[in-house]
Coordinates of C-alpha atoms and ligand atoms in Angstrom, one line a residue:
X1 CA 2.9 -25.5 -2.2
X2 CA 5.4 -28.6 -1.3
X3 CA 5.3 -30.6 1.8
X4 CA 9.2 -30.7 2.9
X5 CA 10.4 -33.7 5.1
X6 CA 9.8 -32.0 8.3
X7 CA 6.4 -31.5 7.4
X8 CA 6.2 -27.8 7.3
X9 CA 5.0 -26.0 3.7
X10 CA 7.7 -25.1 1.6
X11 CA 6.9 -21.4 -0.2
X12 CA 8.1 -19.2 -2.7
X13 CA 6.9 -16.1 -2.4
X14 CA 7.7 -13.2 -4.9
X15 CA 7.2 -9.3 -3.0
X16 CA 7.4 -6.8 -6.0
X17 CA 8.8 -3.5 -4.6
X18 CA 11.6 -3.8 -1.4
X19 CA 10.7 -0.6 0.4
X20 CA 9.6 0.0 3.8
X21 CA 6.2 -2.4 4.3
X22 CA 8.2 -5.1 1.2
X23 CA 11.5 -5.1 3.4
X24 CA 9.4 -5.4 6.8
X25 CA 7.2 -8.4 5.4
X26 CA 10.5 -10.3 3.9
X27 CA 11.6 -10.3 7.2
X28 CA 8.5 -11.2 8.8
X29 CA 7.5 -14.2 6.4
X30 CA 10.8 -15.9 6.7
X31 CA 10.8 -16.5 10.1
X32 CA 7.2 -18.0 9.8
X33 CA 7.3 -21.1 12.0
X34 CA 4.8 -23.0 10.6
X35 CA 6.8 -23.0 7.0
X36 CA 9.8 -22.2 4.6
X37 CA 8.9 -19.5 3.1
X38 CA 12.1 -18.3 0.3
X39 CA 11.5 -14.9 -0.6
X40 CA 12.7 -13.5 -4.2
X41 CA 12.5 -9.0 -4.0
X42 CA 12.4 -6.5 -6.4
X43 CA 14.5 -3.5 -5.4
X44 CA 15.3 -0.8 -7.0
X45 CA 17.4 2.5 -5.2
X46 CA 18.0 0.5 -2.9
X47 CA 19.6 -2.9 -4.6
X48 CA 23.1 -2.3 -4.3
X49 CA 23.0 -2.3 -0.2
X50 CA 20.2 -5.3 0.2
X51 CA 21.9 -7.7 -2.6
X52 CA 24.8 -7.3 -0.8
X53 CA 24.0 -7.1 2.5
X54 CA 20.6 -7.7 3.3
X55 CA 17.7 -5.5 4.8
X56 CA 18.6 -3.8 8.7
X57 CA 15.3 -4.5 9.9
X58 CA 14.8 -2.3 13.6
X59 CA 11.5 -2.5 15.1
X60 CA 9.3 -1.7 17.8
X61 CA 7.0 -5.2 17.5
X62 CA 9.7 -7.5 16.3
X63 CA 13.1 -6.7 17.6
X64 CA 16.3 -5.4 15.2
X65 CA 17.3 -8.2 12.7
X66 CA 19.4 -8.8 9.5
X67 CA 17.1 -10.1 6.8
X68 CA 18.6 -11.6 4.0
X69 CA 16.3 -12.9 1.3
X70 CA 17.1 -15.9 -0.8
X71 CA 16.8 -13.9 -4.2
X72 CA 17.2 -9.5 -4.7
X73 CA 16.7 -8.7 -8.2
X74 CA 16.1 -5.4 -10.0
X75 CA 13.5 -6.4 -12.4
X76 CA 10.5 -9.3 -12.8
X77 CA 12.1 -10.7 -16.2
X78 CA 15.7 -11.7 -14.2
X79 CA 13.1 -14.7 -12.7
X80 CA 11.3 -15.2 -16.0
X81 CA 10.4 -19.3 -15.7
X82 CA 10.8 -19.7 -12.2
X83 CA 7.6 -20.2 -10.5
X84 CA 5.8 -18.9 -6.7
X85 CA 3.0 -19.5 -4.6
X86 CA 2.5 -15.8 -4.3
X87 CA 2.9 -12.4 -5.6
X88 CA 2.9 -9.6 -3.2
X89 CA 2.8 -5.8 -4.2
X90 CA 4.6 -3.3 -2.3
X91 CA 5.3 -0.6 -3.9
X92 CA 4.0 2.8 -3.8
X93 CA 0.8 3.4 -6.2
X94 CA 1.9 5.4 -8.9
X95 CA 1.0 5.7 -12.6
X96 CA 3.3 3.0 -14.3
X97 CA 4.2 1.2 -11.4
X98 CA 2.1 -2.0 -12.6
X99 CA 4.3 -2.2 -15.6
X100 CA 7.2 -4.0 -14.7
X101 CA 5.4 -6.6 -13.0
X102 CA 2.4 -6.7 -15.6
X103 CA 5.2 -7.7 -18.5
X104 CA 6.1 -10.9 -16.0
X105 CA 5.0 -14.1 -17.4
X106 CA 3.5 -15.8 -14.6
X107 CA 1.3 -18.6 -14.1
X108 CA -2.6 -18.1 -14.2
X109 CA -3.3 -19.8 -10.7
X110 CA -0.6 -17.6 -8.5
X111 CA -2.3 -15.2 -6.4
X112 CA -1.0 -11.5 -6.5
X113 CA -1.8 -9.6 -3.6
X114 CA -1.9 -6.2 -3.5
X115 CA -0.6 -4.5 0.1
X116 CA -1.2 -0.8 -0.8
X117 CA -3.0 2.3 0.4
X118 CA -6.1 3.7 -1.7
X119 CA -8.7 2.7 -3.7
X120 CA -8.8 1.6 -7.6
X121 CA -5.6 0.1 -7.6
X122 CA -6.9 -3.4 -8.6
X123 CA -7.4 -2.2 -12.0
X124 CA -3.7 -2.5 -13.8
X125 CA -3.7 -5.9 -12.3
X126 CA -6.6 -7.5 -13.3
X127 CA -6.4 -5.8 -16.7
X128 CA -2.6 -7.2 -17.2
X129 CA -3.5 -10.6 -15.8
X130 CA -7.1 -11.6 -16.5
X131 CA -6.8 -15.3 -15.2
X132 CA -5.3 -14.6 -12.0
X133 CA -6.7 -14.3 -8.1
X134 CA -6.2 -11.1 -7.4
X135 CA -6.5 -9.8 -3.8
X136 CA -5.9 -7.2 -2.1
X137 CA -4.4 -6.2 1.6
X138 CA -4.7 -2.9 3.7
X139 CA -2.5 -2.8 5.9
X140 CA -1.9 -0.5 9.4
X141 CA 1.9 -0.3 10.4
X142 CA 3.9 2.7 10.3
X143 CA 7.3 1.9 8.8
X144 CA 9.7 3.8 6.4
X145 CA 13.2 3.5 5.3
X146 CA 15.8 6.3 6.5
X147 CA 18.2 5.1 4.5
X148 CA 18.7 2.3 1.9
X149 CA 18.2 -0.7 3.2
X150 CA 17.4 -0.1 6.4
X151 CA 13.9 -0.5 7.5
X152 CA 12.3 1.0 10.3
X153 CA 9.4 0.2 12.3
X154 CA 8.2 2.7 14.6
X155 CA 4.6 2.9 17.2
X156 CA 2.6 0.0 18.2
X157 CA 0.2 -0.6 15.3
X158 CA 0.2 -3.2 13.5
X159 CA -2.8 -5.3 11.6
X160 CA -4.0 -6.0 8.3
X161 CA -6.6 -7.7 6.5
X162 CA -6.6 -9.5 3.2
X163 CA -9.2 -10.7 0.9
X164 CA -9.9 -11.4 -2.6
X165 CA -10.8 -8.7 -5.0
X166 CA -13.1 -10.2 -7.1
X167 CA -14.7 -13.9 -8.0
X168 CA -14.3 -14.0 -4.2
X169 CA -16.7 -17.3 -4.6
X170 CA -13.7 -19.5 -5.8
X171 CA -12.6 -21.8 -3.0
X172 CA -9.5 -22.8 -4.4
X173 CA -8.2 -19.0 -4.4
X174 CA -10.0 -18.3 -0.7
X175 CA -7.9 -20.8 1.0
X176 CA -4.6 -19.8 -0.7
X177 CA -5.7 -16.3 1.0
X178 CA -7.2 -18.0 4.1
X179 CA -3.7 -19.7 4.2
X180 CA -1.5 -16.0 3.3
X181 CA -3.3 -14.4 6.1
X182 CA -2.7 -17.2 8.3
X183 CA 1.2 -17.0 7.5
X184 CA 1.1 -13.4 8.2
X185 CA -0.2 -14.1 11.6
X186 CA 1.7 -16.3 12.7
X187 CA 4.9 -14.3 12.4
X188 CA 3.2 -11.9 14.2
X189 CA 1.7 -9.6 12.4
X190 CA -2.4 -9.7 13.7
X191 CA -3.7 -10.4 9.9
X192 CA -7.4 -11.8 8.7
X193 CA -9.0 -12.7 5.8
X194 CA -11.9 -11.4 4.8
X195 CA -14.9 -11.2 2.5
X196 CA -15.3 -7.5 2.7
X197 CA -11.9 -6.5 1.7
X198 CA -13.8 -3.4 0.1
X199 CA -15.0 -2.1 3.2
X200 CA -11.5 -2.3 4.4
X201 CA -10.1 -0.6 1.9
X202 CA -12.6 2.5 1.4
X203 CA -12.5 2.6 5.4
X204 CA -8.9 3.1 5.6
X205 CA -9.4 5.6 2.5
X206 CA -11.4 7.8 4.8
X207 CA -8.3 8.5 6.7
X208 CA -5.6 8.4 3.6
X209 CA -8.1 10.1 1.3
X210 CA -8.6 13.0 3.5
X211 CA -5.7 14.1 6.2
X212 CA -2.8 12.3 3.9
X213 CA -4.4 15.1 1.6
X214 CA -5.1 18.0 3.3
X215 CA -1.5 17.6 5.1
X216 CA 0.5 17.2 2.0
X217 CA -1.2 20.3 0.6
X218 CA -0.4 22.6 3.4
X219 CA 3.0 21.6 4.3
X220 CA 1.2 21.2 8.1
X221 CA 1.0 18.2 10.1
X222 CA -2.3 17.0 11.5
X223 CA -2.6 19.2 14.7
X224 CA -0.8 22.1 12.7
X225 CA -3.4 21.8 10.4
X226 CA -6.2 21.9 12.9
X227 CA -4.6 24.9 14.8
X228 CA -4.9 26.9 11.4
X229 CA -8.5 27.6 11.6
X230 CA -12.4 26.7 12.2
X231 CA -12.6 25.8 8.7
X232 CA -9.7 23.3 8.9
X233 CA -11.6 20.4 10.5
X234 CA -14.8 21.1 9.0
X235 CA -13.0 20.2 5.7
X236 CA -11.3 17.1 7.1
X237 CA -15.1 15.9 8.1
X238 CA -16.4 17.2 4.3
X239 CA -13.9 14.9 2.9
X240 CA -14.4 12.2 5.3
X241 CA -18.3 12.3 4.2
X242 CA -17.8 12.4 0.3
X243 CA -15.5 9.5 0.8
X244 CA -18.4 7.6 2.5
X245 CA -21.3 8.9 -0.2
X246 CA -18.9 7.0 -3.0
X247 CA -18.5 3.9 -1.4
X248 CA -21.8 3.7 -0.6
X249 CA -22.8 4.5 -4.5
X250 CA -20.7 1.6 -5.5
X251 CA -22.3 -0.6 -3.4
X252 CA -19.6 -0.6 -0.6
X253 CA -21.8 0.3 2.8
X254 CA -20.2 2.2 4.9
X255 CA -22.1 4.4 7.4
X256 CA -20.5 8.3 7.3
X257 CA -21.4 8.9 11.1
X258 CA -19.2 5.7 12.0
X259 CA -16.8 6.6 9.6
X260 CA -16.6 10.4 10.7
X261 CA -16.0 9.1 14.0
X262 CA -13.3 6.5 13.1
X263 CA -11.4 8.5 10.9
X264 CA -11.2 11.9 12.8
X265 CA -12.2 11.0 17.2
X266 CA -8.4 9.4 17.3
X267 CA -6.7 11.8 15.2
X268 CA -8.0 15.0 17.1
X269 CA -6.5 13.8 20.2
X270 CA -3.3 12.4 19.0
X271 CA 0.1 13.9 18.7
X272 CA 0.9 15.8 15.7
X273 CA 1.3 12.9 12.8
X274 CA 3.1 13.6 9.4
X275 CA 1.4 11.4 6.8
X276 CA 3.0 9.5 4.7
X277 CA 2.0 11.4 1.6
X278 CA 3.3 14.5 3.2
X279 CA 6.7 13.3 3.8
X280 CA 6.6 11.9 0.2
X281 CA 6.1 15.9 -0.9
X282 CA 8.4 17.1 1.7
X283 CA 11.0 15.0 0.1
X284 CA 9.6 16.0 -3.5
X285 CA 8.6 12.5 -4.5
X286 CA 5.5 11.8 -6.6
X287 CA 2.5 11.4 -4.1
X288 CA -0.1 8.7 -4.9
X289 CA -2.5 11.2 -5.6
X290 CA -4.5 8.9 -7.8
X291 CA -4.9 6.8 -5.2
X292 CA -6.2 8.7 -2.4
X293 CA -8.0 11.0 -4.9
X294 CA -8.0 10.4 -8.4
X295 CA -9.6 7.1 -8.4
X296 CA -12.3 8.5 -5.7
X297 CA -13.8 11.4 -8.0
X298 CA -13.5 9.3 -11.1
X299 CA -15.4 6.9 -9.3
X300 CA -17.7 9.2 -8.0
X301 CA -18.6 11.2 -11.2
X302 CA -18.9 7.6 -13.1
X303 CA -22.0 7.2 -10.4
X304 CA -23.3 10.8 -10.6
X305 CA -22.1 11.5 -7.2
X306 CA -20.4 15.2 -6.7
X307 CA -17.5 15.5 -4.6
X308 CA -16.6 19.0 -4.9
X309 CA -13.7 19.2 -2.0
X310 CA -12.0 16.0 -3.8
X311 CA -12.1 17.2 -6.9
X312 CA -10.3 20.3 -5.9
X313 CA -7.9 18.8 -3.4
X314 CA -7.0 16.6 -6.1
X315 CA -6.4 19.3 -8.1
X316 CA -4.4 21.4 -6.1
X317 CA -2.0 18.1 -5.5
X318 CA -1.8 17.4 -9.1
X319 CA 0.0 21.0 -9.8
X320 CA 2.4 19.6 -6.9
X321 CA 3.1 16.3 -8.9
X322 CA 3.7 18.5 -11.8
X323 CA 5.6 20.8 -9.9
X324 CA 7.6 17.6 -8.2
X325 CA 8.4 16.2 -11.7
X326 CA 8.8 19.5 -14.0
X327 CA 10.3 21.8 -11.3
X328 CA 14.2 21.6 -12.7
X329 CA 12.7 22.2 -16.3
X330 CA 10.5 25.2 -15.1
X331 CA 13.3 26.9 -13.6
X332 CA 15.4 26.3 -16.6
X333 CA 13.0 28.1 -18.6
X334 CA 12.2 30.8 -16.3
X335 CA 15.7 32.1 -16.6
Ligands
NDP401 N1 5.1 2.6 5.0 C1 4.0 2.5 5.7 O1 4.0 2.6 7.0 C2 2.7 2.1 5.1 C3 2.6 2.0 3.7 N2 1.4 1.7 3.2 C4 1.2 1.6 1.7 O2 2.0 0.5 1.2 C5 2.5 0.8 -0.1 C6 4.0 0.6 0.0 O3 4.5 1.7 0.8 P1 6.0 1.8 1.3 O4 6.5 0.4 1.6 O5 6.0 2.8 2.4 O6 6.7 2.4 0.1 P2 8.3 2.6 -0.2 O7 8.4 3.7 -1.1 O8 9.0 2.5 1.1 O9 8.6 1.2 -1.0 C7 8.3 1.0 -2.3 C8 9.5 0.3 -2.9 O10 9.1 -0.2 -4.2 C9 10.3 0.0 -5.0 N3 9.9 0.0 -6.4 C10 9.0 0.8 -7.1 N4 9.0 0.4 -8.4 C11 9.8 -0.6 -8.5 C12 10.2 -1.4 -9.6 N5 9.8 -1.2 -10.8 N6 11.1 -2.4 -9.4 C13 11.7 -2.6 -8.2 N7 11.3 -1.9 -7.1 C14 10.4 -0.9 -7.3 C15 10.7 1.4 -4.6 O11 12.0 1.7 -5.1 P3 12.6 3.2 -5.1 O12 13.0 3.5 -3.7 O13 13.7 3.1 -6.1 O14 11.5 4.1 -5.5 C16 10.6 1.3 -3.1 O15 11.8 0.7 -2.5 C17 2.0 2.2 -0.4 O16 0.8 2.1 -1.2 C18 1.7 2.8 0.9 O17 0.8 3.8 0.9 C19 0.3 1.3 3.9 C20 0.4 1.3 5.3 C21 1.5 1.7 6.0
KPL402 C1 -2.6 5.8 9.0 C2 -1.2 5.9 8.6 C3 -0.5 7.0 9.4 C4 -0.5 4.6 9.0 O1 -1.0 3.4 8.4 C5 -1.0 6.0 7.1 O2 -1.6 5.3 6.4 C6 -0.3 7.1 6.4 O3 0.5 7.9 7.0 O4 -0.4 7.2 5.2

C-alpha cells in the first residue's frame, strides 16, 4: 500500500465477481475518504453494460450513484502481472466458481477475502493458494441486480464482519484485515474485524442453511411457509439445531437456544421474505446448495454427527440443481 502526496493510502483492490454485493462494494470502496482505492472487476453477463457504462448503483443507505470502476474485465488472466492490495470474492458459491480466479498468478502476501454466504467455502481457496491470507466476510445487506448493471439496495440492513480464516496469529495479515474492515466502515458500511469469523459464519448459516432451504424447496416464502402447517416451523427449528450440533462438533461454540432464538424470533414476526436461494430457483439458476447444505452434512458425518433433516433437504434441492441444469435435455428425451 503507497502513501500518495496528500497523504491518503493509495489501493488496488481486485473484487472477483461484479454482481449485486461486488457492484455495491465497488461503489462503496471508492468513495472511501480516508484513501484511493482503484477498483479492477470481473464481470461476466453483465460486462457489456458496466465496461461501458458503469454500475447504476440505487440505494436505501447510500443514495443512487454511477459507479465507474477504473478496470472491468471478463476474466483474472486479462490482469496477469499487475499487482493489488486485495482480493475480494463476490460471487455466488458454486462448484467451479473458484477456478477462474484460482488459475490467477497472484502474489503470496495479497489477502483474498471471501464475502459469501455458507460454510466450507474456504476450501478451493486455500487449496489453490497455499501461501496466501485468506479471510473470510459475512455479510448482511440485501441487494440484487434487476437488470445488468444496475444494482439495487433495498431495507435498512447493513453490517459485516471480516476475519482471517486460518493462521489468524499472523500480525502482518491481521492488520491488512484490521485495515479492510476499517475501509469498509468508513464508507459506511458498519464492518469489524474479528477473531471469531467462524462463529459468524455458522451463525449466519443458521438462518441461510435453514429458511433459504426450506423456501427454495417449496416455492413458499417465509410466512407462506409457516402458514402451511404445524410441522412447518418445527422443521425450521430441527434444522436450526443440527446446524448448531455441527458447529459445535468442530469446535465452533455456538449455543442452539441462542441460535434458535436468533435465527427464527425475527423471522416469525416479519413480513413475508423471499430468500435469496429461492429467487435463484424461481429464476432456475443453480442454488448454492453446497453451501448452505452440502458442506454442513459432510462436515457433520466427517465428525459422526447425524443430521437427518439436512441430509434430506439437501437432497431434495439437489434433484432441483439437476433439474435446473438437465431440464431442456430431459424434455428432449421425454418426447
Ligand atoms: N445479494 C445479497 O443481498 C447478499 C448476498 N450474499 C452472498 O454474497 C455472495 C454474492 O452474492 P450476490 O452478489 O448476490 O451474487 P450475484 O449473482 O448478484 O453476483 C455474482 C456475480 O459474479 C459473477 N461471476 C460469477 N463467476 C464469474 C466469473 N468466472 N467471472 C466473472 N464474473 C463472474 C456473476 O456473473 P453472472 O451474472 O454472469 O452469473 C455475477 O454477476 C453469495 O454467496 C451470496 O449468498 C450475502 C449477503 C447478502
Ligand atoms: C438474511 C438474508 C435475507 C439477507 O442477508 C439472506 O442472507 C438471504 O436472503 O439469503
Amino acid at each position: 500500500m503507497m502513501e500518495s502526496a496528500t497523504n491518503k493510502k493509495s489501493l488496488k483492490i481486485f473484487i472477483f465477481g461484479g454482481g449485486s454485493l461486488g457492484g455495491l462494494y465497488s461503489h462503496l470502496l471508492s468513495t472511501s475518504e480516508f484513501a484511493d482505492v482503484q477498483i479492477t472487476i470481473a464481470c461476466r453477463g453483465n460486462y457489456d453494460i458496466v465496461s461501458q457504462s458503469g454500475f447504476k448503483i440505487t440505494t436505501n443507505n447510500w443514495g443512487n450513484h454511477i459507479c465507474r470502476p477504473h478496470r472491468v474485465i471478463r476474466d483474472p488472466h486479462e490482469i496477469q502481472g499487475e499487482s493489488y492490495d486485495y482480493v475480494i470474492v463476490t460471487t455466488k458459491v458454486l462448484p467451479q466458481a473458484s477456478l477462474p480466479l484460482a488459475r490467477f498468478p497472484l502474489q503470496s502476501d495479497v489477502p483474498i477475502v471471501l464475502i459469501q454466504n455458507g460454510v466450507g467455502i474456504e476450501k478451493p481457496y486455500r487449496e489453490a493458494f497455499p501461501a496466501n491470507p485468506i479471510a473470510s466476510g459475512v455479510a448482511y445487506i440485501t441487494a440484487s441486480q434487476p437488470s445488468p448493471g444496475h444494482i439495487l439496495q433495498y431495507g435498512a440492513i447493513a453490517t459485516m464482519t471480516i476475519g482471517l480464516y486460518d493462521r489468524a496469529d499472523n500480525p502482518t495479515d491481521r492488520s491488512k484485515i484490521q485495515y479492510l474492515a476499517a475501509l469498509f466502515d468508513a464508507s459506511g458500511f458498519p464492518c469489524a474485524a474479528t477473531d471469531e469469523i467462524h462463529v459468524e459464519r455458522w451463525g449466519k448459516l443458521g438462518w441461510n442453511g435453514s429458511w433459504n432451504v426450506v423456501c427454495a424447496a417449496t416455492n413458499l416464502d417465509t410466512q407462506s411457509f409457516l402458514a402451511s402447517s404445524p410441522q412447518a416451523v418445527e422443521l425450521v427449528e430441527k434444522i436450526i439445531r443440527e446446524v448448531a450440533k455441527t458447529a459445535n462438533a468442530v469446535g465452533v461454540k455456538i449455543d442452539a437456544d441462542t441460535l434458535v432464538e436468533e435465527r427464527m424470533g425475527w423471522t416469525l414476526k416479519a413480513p413475508p421474505i423471499v430468500p435469496s436461494m429461492l429467487q435463484d430457483a424461481r429464476k432456475g439458476f443453480q442454488m448454492e446448495l453446497e453451501a448452505y447444505c452440502g458442506n454442513v452434512w459432510r462436515i457433520a458425518e466427517s465428525v459422526g454427527v447425524e443430521v437427518p433433516c439436512i441430509k434430506s433437504m439437501y437432497t431434495i434441492l439437489a434433484t432441483m440443481n439437476w433439474r435446473f441444469m438437465n431440464a431442456p435435455k430431459t424434455a428432449t428425451a421425454n418426447m
